[in-house]
Amino acid sequence: MTTPKKLFIKTYGCQMNVYDSERMAEALGGQGYVETQTPDDADMILLNTCHIREKAAEKIYSELGRYKGLKADKPDLKIGVAGCVAQAEGQEIMRRQPMVDLVVGPQSYHRLPEMEARTRAGEKALDTDFPEEDKFEKLKGRPKAQRGPTAFLTVQEGCDKFCAFCVVPYTRGAEVSRPVDRILAEARDLVERGVREITLLGQNVNAYHGAGPDGSEYTLAKLIWDLDKVDGLERIRFTTSHPNDMTDDLIEAHGTCSKLMPYLHLPVQSGSDTILKRMNRSHTADSYLRLIERIRAARPDILMSGDFIVGFPEETEADFQATLDLVEEVKYGYAYSFKYSTRPGTPAAERPQVDPAEADDRLQRLQGLITRQQRDIQNSMVGRTVNVLFEKPGRLPGQMGGKSEYLHAVHVADAPVGIGDIAPVRIVDAAANSLAGVID
Ligand code: 5AD
Ligand code: SF4
């Protein structure tokens, strides 16, 4: 028997990359690789990268620099770069870091096994195509390992929205939805392997428009209703959504589909209409607020989450105040805020930039407000009973941890439950990042 080769994958960026890394590990599993948790004993190191902000991309080059010594000690070690930096920079990566053997974009990683074989023959392998074939179909039929209780499932990729700051339409390409029957088959397979909660992923997941079994076009809501019928699947989530694609049937599903969890990540980016227009968002602050009213009318306890960019080109203090006002009005359970990062090739990169010190100051003020809101909402959970899907043992002996329907991390001491169980938990205490409870 040959000893398996070891694969170390490091994942950066969004949940779609987490999903893609799992698929790449499965693909290379067919080449005799098993995963290892450290680069030190690896035969192949694969960085699955993110290009969304400048810092994310720069991190890759410094990480690669760290592997120089490893490669010098072990010339057989293969180093690969996958994901959105690979797509955006292509050959440039090998020019800047000649020790890189393989560069593969997010749409071509089903070709990894054959690319890996080429690197073993001493060649360099580069593939950043947008091929016609369905990479997920090409990756089917891999060994079926038991899974934890939660999983991601990519249903849609790419984006046609072209927000003025964003590289996604260039790195991930145009919107493509996977057909319904393939998604259902993958969901059933995940459930057989122990999964109880599936998060449907897409850069613009609520723009989902895949072909149904009868050839008709499905909406995301229709797909969710089909998944609702999968026995053993208890929870459905989806991310990330665009406000303009929140269709009536999806809003309604939040009120009527019991498996659909009361949590919605709905980025707005800014509260200023001037900035939203310059961002090419095609919605206003007011239309976003009215949309949330409708969503909350369907599901009053829904927990809202969002993304914000501060210091977008030409953003004034008054524009920023409008963002603070919007956050005050919505009251987010979670929100992610970023300082604008110039991305070459995007329209906003050409506009007059905001002073970085001013942008830093705005980011701090916004994050302060968001943290206060998150804390208030977490504190308001004390005394309430939530349903927790238990995912893993906690840090203390006998403790179990999981997530409530609102995605809050909850831990329970001496919990008479196993991994994968869902149980009602009364919240007794709220800390900065988690809630403590007792089985009700
Ligand atoms: N600069 C800062 N943040 C950005 N995002 C996307 N592009 C940029 C950029 N150029 C943020 C948006 C998006 C999230 C995934 O990343 O808020 O919703
Ligand atoms: Fe980027 Fe806008 Fe598309 Fe989201 S909707 S991926 S922010 S272009």
Coordinates of N, CA, C and O and ligand atoms in Angstrom, one line a residue, residues 159 161-163 165-166 168-169 203-204 242 269 281, ligand 2:
C159 N -22.0 37.2 -10.3 CA -22.8 38.3 -10.0 C -22.8 39.2 -11.3 O -21.8 39.5 -11.9
K161 N -24.3 42.3 -11.0 CA -24.8 43.6 -10.4 C -23.7 44.8 -10.6 O -24.1 45.9 -10.7
F162 N -22.5 44.4 -10.7 CA -21.4 45.4 -10.9 C -21.5 46.6 -10.0 O -21.6 47.8 -10.4
C163 N -21.5 46.4 -8.7 CA -21.4 47.5 -7.7 C -20.0 48.1 -8.0 O -19.0 47.4 -8.3
F165 N -17.6 49.2 -6.5 CA -16.4 48.9 -5.7 C -15.9 47.5 -5.8 O -14.9 47.1 -5.3
C166 N -16.7 46.6 -6.5 CA -16.5 45.2 -6.2 C -15.9 44.4 -7.4 O -16.2 44.6 -8.5
V168 N -16.1 41.0 -7.6 CA -16.7 39.7 -7.7 C -17.2 39.5 -9.2 O -17.0 38.4 -9.7
P169 N -17.9 40.4 -9.8 CA -18.3 40.1 -11.2 C -17.2 39.8 -12.1 O -17.4 39.1 -13.1
Q203 N -23.1 34.2 -4.4 CA -22.7 35.6 -4.3 C -24.0 36.5 -4.4 O -24.0 37.6 -3.8
N204 N -25.0 36.0 -5.0 CA -26.3 36.7 -5.2 C -27.3 35.7 -5.1 O -28.1 35.4 -6.0
H242 N -29.1 40.2 -2.2 CA -29.1 41.6 -2.7 C -30.6 42.1 -2.4 O -31.5 41.4 -2.7
Q269 N -24.6 48.4 2.4 CA -23.4 49.1 2.1 C -23.3 50.5 2.6 O -22.3 51.0 3.1
R281 N -25.8 50.8 -6.8 CA -26.6 49.8 -6.0 C -28.0 49.6 -6.5 O -28.7 48.6 -6.2
Ligands
SF4_2 FE1 -20.1 42.6 -5.4 FE2 -22.4 44.1 -5.6 FE3 -22.3 41.7 -6.8 FE4 -22.4 41.8 -4.1 S1 -24.0 42.5 -5.5 S2 -21.0 40.5 -5.3 S3 -21.2 43.7 -3.7 S4 -21.0 43.5 -7.3

